[in-house]
Structure formats: C-alpha cells, structure tokens
Coordinates of C-alpha atoms and ligand atoms in Angstrom, one line a residue:
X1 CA 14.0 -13.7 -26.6
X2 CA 10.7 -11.3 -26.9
X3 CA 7.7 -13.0 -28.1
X4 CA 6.1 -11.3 -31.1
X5 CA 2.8 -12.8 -32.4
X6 CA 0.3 -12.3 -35.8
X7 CA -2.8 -14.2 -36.9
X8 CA -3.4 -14.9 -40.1
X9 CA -6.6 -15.4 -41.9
X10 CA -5.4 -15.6 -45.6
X11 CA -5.3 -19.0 -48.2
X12 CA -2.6 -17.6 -50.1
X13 CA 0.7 -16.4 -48.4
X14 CA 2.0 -13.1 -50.6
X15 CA 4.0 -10.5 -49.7
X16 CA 2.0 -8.7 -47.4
X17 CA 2.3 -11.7 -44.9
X18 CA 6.1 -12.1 -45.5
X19 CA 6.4 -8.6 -44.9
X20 CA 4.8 -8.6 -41.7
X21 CA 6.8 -11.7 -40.9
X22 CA 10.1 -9.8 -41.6
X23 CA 9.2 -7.2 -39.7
X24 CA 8.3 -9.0 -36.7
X25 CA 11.5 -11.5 -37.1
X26 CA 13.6 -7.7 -35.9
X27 CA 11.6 -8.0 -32.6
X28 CA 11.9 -11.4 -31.2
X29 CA 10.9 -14.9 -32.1
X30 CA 7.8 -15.1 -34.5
X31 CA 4.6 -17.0 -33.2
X32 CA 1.6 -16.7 -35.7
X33 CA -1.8 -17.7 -35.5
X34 CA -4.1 -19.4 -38.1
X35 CA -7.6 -18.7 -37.6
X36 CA -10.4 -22.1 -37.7
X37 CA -12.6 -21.9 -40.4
X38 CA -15.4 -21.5 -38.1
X39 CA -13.8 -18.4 -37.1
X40 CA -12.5 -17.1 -40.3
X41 CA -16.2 -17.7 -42.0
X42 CA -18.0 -15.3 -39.5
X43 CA -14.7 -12.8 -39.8
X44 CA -14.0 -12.8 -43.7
X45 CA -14.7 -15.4 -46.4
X46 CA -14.6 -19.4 -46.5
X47 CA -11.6 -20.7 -47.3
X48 CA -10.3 -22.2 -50.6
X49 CA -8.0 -24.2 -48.6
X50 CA -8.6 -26.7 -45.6
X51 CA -7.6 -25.6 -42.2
X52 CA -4.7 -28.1 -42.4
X53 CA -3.5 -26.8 -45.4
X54 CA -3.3 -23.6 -44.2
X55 CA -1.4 -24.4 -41.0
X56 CA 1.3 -26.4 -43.2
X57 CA 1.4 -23.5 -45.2
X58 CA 2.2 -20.7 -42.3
X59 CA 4.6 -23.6 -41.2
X60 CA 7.0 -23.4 -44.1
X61 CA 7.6 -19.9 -43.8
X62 CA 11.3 -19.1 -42.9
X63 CA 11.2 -17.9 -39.7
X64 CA 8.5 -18.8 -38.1
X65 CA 8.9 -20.5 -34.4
X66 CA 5.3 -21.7 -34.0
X67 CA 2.1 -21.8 -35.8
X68 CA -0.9 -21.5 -32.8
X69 CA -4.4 -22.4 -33.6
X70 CA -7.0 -19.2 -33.4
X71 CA -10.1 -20.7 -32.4
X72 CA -11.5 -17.0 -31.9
X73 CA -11.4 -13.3 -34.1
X74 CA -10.6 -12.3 -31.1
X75 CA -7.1 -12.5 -29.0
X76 CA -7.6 -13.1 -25.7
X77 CA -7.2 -17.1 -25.2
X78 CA -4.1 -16.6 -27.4
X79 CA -2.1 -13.5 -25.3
X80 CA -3.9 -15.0 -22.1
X81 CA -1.7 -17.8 -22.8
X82 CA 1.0 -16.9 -24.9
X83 CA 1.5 -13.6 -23.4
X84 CA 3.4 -12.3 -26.8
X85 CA 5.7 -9.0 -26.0
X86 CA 4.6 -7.6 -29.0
X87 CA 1.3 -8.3 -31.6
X88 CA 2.0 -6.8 -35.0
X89 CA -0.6 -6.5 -38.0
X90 CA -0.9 -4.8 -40.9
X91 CA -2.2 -1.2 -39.8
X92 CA -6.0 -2.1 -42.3
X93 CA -7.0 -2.8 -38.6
X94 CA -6.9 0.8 -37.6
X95 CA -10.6 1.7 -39.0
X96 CA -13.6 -0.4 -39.6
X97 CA -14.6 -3.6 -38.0
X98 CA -11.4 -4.9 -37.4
X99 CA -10.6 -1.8 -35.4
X100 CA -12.7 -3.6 -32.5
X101 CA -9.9 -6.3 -32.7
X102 CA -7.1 -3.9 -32.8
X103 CA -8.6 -2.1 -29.8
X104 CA -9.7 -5.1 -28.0
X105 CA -5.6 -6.6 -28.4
X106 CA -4.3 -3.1 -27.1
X107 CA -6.4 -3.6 -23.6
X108 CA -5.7 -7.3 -23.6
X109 CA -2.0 -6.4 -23.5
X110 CA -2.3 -3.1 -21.1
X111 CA -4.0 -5.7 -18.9
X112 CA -1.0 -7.9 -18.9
X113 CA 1.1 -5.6 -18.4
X114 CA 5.0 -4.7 -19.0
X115 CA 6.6 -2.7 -22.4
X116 CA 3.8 -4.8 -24.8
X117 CA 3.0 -3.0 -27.6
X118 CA 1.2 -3.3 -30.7
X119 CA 3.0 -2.6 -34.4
X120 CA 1.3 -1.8 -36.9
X121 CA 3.0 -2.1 -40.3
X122 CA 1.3 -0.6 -43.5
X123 CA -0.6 -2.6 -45.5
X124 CA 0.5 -4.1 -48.3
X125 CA -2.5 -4.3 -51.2
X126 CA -0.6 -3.1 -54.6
X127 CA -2.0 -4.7 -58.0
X128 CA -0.6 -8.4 -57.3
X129 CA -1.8 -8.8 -54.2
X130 CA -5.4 -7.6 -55.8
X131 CA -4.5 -10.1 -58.4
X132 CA -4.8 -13.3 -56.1
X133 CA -7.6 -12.0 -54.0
X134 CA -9.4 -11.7 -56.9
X135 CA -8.1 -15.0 -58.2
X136 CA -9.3 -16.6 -54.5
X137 CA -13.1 -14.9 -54.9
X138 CA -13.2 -16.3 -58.2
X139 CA -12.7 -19.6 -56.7
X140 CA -15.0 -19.6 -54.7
X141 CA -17.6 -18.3 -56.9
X142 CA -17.0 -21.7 -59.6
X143 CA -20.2 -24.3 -59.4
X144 CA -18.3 -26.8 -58.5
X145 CA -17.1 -25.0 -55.1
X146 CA -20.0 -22.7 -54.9
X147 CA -22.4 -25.9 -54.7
X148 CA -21.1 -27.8 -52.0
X149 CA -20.9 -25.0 -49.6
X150 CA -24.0 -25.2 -48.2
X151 CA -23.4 -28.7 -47.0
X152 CA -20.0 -27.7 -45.9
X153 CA -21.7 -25.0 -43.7
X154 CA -23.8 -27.2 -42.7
X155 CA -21.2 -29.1 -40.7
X156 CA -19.4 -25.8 -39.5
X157 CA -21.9 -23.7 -38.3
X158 CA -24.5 -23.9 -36.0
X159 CA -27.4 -22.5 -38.0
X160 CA -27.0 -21.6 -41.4
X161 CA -28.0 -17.2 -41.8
X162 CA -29.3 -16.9 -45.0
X163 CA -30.5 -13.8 -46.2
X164 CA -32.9 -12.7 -49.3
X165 CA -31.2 -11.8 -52.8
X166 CA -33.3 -10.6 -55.7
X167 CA -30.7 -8.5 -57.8
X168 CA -26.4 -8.2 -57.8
X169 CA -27.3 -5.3 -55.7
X170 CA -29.1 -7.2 -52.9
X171 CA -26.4 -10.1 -53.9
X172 CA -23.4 -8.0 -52.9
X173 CA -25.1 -6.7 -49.2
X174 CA -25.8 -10.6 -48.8
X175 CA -21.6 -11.1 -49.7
X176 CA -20.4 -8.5 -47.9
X177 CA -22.1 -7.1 -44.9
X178 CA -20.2 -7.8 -41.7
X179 CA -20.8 -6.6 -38.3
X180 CA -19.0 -6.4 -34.8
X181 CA -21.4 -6.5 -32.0
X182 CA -20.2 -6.8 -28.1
X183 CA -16.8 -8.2 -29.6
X184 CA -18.9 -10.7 -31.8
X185 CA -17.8 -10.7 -35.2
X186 CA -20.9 -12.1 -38.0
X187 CA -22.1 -12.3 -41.6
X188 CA -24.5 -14.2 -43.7
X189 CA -23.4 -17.8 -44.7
X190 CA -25.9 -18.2 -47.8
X191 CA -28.4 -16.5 -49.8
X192 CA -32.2 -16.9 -50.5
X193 CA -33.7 -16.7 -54.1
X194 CA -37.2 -16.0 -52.9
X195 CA -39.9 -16.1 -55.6
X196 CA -42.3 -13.4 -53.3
X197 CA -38.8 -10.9 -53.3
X198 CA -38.2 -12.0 -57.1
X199 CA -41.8 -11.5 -58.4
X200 CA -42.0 -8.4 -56.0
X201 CA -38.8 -6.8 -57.9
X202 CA -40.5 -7.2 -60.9
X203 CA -43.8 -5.8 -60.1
X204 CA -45.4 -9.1 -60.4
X205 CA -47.7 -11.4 -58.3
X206 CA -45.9 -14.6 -56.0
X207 CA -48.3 -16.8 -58.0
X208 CA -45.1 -19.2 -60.1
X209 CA -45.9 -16.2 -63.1
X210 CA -42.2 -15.1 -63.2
X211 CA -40.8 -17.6 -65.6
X212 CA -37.6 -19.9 -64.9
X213 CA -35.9 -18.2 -67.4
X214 CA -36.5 -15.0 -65.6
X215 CA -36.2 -16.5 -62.0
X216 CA -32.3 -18.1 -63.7
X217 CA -31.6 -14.8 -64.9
X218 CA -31.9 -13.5 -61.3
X219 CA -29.9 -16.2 -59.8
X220 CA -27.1 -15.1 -62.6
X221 CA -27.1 -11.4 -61.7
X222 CA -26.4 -12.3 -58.1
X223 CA -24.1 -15.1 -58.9
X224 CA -22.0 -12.9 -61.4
X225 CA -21.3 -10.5 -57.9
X226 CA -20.5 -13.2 -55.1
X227 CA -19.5 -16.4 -53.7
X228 CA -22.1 -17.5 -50.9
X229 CA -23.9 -20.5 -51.8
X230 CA -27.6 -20.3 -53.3
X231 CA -30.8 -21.7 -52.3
X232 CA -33.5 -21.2 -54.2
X233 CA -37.1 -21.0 -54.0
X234 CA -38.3 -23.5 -56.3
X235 CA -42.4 -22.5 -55.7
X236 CA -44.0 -26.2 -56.0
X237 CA -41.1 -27.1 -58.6
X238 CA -44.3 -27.4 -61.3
X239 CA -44.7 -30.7 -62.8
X240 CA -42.6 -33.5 -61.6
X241 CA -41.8 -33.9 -65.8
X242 CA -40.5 -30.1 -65.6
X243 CA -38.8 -30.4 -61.8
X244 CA -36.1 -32.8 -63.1
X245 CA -35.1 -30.2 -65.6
X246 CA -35.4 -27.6 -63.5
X247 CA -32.7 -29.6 -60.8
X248 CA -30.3 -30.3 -63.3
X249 CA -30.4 -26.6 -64.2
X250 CA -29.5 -25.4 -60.8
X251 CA -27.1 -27.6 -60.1
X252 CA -25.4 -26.8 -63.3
X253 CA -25.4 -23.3 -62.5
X254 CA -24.1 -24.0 -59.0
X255 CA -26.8 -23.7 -56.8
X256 CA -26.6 -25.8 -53.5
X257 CA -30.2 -26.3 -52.6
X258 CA -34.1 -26.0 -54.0
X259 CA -36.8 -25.9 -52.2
X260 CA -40.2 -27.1 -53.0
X261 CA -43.4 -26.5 -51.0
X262 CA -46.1 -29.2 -50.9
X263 CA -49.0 -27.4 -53.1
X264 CA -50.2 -27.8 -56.4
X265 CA -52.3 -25.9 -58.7
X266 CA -52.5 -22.2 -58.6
X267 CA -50.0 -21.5 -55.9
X268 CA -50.0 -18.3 -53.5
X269 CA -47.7 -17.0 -50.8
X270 CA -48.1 -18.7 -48.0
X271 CA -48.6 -16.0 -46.0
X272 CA -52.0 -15.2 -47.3
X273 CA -52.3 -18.7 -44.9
X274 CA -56.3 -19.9 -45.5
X275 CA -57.8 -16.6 -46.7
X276 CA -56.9 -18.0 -50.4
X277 CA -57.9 -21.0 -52.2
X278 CA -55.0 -23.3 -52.0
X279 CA -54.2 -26.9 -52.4
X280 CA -51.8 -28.9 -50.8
X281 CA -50.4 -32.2 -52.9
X282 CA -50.8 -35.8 -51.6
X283 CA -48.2 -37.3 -49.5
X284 CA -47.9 -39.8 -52.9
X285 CA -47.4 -37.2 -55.3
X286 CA -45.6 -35.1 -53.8
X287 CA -42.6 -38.1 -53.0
X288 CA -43.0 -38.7 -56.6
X289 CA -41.3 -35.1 -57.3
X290 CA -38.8 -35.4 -54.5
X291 CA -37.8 -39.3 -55.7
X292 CA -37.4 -38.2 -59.4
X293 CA -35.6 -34.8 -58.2
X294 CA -33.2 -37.0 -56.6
X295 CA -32.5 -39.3 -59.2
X296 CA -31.6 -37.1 -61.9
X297 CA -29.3 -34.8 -59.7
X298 CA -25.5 -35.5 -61.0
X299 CA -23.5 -34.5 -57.8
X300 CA -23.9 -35.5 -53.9
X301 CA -23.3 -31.8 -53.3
X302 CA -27.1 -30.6 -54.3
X303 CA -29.6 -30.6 -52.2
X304 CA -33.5 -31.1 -52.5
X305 CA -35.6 -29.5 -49.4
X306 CA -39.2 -30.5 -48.8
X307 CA -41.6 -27.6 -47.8
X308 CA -44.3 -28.6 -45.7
X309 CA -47.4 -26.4 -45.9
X310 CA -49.6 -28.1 -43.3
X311 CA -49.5 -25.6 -40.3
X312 CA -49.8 -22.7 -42.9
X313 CA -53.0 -24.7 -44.3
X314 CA -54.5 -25.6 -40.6
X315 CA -54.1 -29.1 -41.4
X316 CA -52.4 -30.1 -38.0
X317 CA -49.1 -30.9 -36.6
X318 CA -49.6 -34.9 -37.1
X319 CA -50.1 -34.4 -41.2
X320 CA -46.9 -32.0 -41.0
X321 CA -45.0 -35.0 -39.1
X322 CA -46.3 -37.6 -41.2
X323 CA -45.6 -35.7 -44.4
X324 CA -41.7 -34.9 -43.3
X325 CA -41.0 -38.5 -42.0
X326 CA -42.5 -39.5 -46.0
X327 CA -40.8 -36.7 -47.5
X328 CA -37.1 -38.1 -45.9
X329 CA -38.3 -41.5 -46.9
X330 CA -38.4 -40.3 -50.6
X331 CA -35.2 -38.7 -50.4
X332 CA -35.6 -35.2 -49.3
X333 CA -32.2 -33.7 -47.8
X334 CA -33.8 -31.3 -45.7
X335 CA -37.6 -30.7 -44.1
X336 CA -38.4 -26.5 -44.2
X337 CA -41.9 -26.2 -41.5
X338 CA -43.9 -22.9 -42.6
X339 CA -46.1 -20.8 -40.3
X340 CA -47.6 -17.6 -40.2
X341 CA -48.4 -18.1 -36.4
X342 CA -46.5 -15.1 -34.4
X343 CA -46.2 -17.1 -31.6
X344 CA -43.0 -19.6 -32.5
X345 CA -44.9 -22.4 -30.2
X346 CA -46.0 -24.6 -33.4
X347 CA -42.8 -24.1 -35.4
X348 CA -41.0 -25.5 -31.5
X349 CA -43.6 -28.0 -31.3
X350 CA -42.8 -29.0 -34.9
X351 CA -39.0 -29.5 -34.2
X352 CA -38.7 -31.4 -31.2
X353 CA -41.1 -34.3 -32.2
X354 CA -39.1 -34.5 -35.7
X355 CA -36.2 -34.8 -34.0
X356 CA -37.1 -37.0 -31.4
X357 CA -37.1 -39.6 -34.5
X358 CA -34.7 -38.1 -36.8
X359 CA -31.7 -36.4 -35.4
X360 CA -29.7 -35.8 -39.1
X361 CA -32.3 -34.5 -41.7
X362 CA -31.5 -30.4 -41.7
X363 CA -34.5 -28.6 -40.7
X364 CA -35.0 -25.3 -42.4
X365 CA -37.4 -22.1 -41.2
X366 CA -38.3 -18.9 -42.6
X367 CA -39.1 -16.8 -39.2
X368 CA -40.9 -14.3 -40.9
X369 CA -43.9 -13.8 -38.8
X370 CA -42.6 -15.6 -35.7
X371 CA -39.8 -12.8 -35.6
X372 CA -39.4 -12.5 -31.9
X373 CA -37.6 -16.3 -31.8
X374 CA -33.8 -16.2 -31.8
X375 CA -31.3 -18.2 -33.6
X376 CA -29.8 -19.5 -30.8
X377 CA -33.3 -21.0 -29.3
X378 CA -33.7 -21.7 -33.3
X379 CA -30.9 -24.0 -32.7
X380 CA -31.4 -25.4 -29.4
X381 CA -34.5 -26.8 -31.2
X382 CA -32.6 -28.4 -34.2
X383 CA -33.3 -26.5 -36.6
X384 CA -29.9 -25.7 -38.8
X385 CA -31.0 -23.2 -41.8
X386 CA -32.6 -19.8 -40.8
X387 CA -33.9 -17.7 -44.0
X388 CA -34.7 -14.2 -43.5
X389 CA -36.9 -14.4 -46.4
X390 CA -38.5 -11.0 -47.2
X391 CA -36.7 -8.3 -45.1
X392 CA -34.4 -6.6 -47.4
X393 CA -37.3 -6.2 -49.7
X394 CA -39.5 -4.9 -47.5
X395 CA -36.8 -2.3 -45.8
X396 CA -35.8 -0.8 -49.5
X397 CA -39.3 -0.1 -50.4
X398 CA -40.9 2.1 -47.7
X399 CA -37.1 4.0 -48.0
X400 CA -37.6 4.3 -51.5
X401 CA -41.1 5.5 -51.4
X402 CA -40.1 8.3 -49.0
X403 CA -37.8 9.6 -50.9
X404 CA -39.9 9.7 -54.0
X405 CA -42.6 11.8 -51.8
X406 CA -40.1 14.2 -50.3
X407 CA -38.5 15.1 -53.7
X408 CA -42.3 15.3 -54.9
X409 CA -43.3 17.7 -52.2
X410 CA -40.2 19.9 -51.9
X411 CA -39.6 20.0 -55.7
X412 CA -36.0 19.2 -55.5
X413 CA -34.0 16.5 -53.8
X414 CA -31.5 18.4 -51.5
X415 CA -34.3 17.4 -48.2
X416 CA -33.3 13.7 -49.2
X417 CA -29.7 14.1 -49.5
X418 CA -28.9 13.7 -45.9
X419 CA -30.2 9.7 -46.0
X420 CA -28.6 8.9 -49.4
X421 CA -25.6 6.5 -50.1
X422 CA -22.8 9.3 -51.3
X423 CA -22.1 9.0 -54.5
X424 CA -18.8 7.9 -54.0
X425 CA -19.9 4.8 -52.1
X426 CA -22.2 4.0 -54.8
X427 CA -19.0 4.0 -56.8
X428 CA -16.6 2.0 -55.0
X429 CA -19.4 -0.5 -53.9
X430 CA -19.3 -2.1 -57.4
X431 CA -15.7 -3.2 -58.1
X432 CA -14.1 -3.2 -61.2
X433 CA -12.5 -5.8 -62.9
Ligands
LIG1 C1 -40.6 -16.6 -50.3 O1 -39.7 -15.9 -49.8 O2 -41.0 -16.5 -51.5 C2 -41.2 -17.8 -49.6 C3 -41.2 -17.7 -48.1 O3 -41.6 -18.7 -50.2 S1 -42.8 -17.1 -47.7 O4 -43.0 -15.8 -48.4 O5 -42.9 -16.9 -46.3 O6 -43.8 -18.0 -48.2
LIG2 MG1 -41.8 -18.4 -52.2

C-alpha cells in the first residue's frame, strides 16, 4: 500500500478536511498529521480545543490509518521518517506564506526520491465552512477565553511578542500579520494598549490626560476586530481607591494583564528618563495598590504586572531589586524593568540577579531604546514578555506625513499612488459580517 499523508491544523473537522481525506483514501493508506499548539500558534491561530482533543478528533475519522504528531510547520521530520508516497493539501498552499511549505514539501520529497508527488485538491471555503471559522474566532475573542491566554502563552512560548495596538486598524495588523523567514513561520502572541501610542493617536500628551473611558474605548475598538489577548498600560493605575475599579473593569472586558509603573503624581513617559520632574512611589505604597489590585480581581486568569522605574530614574540596580522582590511579595504576577539605556547591559544585569532568587515571576521588557538585543538573548536571560511598545506608531506617522507633503507639493496625489494600500486591499482587509 502507498503512503499518502496531510497535516491538519484546524479545531473543527468540516468538509474541506473530509474531502481531502476522501481524496487521499483513492491513493493509498491515509496518515495525517496534527500540528502542536506551539506550532499551530506561530503558523495560524490558538486553538479552541486542546491538543488532545484534536488528535481524538482526526482519530475518529473513517479512514484514517494513523494520526502523527507535527511538532513543526514544516515537513521534514515527518517525510524524513514516514517517507509518505504522496502529501496532498488543499491547493490555498499554492500562494502566500504557506507556499514556502508547499515548496519546501516538493524538495523534501524530490530529495527522497521515487514517483512522490504532491496533490493538491481545491479548497473548500463555501459559506458553511466561513460559518464555523467565524464561529471559532468568535470563540476566541469571548472574555472568558480571551483572558486567560496570556497565561496560557505564557507556558507555550518562549517569550511572549507583543506588539502596540491603539485603533481596530493597528488591532487587526497585530491579529493577523504572519511571516515566513528562512523556513521560520511567526506572528504576534498579544497586544499592547500603550497610553504614549493611545494619547499619541489622539493628539494628546502621555501625561494619564486620556481618560479611562477613552483609554476602554480603545481597548473595545481593537477587541471588537481580534482575538490576541490584551495587556494594558495602566500608567500608575491612579489612586489605589480608583485601581481596584479600574482591574475589575479589565478583567470584565477580557483583558489578561495591567501594568502599573511605580510613580506617582504628575506622571510622564518614561522616556523623557530625568530631564522631567518625576516621582517614584514608596516601596509601601506602592504594595498597597498591587495587594488591593489583587484582592478585588475575580478570576485566577488576570494578571497584575509591577513596573519598576528605578533604572529609568537613576536610582540604582539594588532599589530596582529590592522593589521587585517587595512587589512579588505583595502579589504582583509579573516584574516589567524600564530603561532608556541603549546599551541592554542594565536591563541583563537586572534579569540575572532577579532570577538568581526567583526563577517563576514572568519578567516583562519594552526594548525600545535597547533595540539591538534579540529575543532569543531576551530569553536566555529570563525574561518571558517582549513589548514592542511604540513602533507601529512611530512607522505610520513619518509615512503619513510624506504623503501629506508630496500631494501638497505636486498638487495631486498620483506621485503617492505607487506606496499606497490599493483600494481593493483596503477593502477586503476589513471583513464583513
Ligand atoms: C507606553 O508604551 O506607553 C509605555 C512604554 O509606557 S514607554 O513609552 O517606554 O514608557
Ligand atoms: Mg505608558
């Protein structure tokens, strides 16, 4: 009998899947693949379903010899060792990213060797099957699973990619921007509710002016567009009296994490560093906010993250230690270290003597001026949440700019047109119910 193989990276079995099965089933015996959720997270969305669910699920389809756990988007462990006569998919992976899988399985199987081919079968996406996609996205966009994902991706990833959102615009490049590189297949895990990105959008000052009525509204727009969980810039959180209403509304909205920095009073960004007036709380105090954050929180799911503003302030690396090791104490789930230094050496510094006492509390960092660090050294230093904090911002507005000069100075917009979005992308970016 021939071997014919297919991976699938679904949570709901429809007729697209059957169909492929039923094709392959005229080939030979039917092996198919169910990707990990570490893989299928980088690839396409996180599941609905656990892993094991899934494999039970592939299982009890008729026909189907073996189910083979894909540990990787791409096939080469699995035809390495399976060595399938055939590999059929539905033909979606002819163009876009996925055509780097497609392409990669076609060498893997020239390499082996023999009549092994690759069938593509058209893909099946007609109004039911966009019916329980939809359904699935919906899903995962509900508080309840929304909330706890940044604690599951915690546990699956090895740093946590988060990304700025200040709009559903900026929401839906956070959702759905994926990228091959080198055979590497990536997207952002979570998104960043910054208060310098969200006062920036509205023309304002980073100075805790944009209301939380304003800064909810925000969250809304971009929850209303995706499913990635939220962590939100929570400034100093205010008084502790206003924090505790402030975490209940998050969590009720479905938000997985706030942050709050260790200042009081008039706060600034931090990246104006010492050449503003600003005040950093007391170690007592600023427990205070954390302890009563914690105790009114309903759910284990949400999580409160202390900011520590003593490298930013020049106050030394032994305050910064002595203010996380308090801040756990209090209850804090998570310890984010600020600096504006270039060099990543304090941030490093930071990180290893934290850990060399506490090994579980995630460690969050907002590389914005140490830019040159990667997220793999990131990680080799503990550190599990990366926020990219600003860029999105900050790449849309010299764009936009540009484009307002050009049309100014040629008196029409046709010089532009070559470094728009076409209009029909524009379109088809926003989907319709
Ligand atoms: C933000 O994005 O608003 C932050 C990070 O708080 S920083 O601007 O670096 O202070
Ligand atoms: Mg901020």
């Amino acid at each position: 009998m021939k071997k014919v193989y297919t991976c699938f990276c679904t949570d709901v079995i429809h007729e697209g899947h059957l169909n492929i099965i039923n094709e392959a089933k005229k080939y030979g015996e039917v092996y198919v693949g169910v990707l990990t959720d570490e893989a299928m997270i980088r690839f396409n969305r996180f599941p609905a379903v656990s892993f094991e669910e899934r494999v039970e699920m592939v299982k009890a389809i008729e026909g189907v010899k073996e189910v083979i756990v894909q540990r990787e988007i791409m096939y080469d462990k699995v035809i390495g060792e399976l060595k399938p006569d055939y590999v059929i998919h539905g033909d979606n992976w002819k163009s876009g990213t996925m055509k780097a899988i497609r392409d990669n399985v076609e060498k893997l199987l020239k390499e082996l060797g023999g009549d092994r081919q690759i069938i593509d079968v058209p893909y099946t996406y007609n109004e039911n099957v966009k019916r329980i996609d939809a359904k699935i996205k919906e899903k995962l966009a509900m508080p309840e699973y929304r909330r706890k994902r940044l604690r599951q991706l915690l546990k699956l990833r090895p740093i946590v990619k988060t990304i700025e959102v200040h709009s559903g615009l900026t929401g839906l490049i956070a959702e759905k921007t994926v990228v091959e590189h080198n055979g590497e297949f990536d997207q952002f895990d979570a998104m960043w509710v910054s208060s310098l990105c969200d006062s920036t959008a509205k023309g304002k000052p980073d100075i805790e002016l944009v209301d939380m009525t304003s800064r909810f509204r925000t969250i809304d727009d971009v929850m209303e567009v995706t499913t990635k969980p939220i962590i939100f810039d929570g400034d100093t959180g205010g008084l502790t009296e206003h924090f505790v209403y402030t975490v209940r509304s998050l969590e009720r909205m479905g938000v997985s994490a706030v942050i709050i920095e260790d200042k009081t009073g008039l706060k600034k960004n931090s990246l104006f560093g010492t050449e503003v007036a600003q005040t950093q709380d007391t170690i007592e105090n600023f427990c205070e906010k954390i302890a009563a954050g914690k105790k009114v929180q309903l759910t284990d799911d949400f999580m409160i993250v202390a900011r520590i503003e003593s490298l930013i302030l020049e106050r030394g690396m032994e305050d910064a230690l002595e203010r996380a090791h308090a801040y756990v104490k209090a209850g804090a789930d998570g310890i984010m270290i600020h600096s504006r230094k270039k060099d990543p050496a304090e941030i490093l510094e930071f990180c290893d003597k934290f850990r060399a006492d506490n090994k579980q509390t995630p460690i969050v960092v907002v590389p914005s001026s140490f830019n040159t660090i990667t997220e793999a050294e990131l990680a080799e230093h503990g550190v599990n949440i990366v926020i990219y904090a600003n860029q999105l911002t900050r790449s849309a507005f010299p764009a936009m700019e540009q484009t307002a000069k050009d049309i100014l100075k040629y008196h029409r917009a046709h010089e532009v047109d070559s470094r728009l979005l076409p209009i029909k992308d524009i379109i088809s970016l926003i989907e319709e119910l």
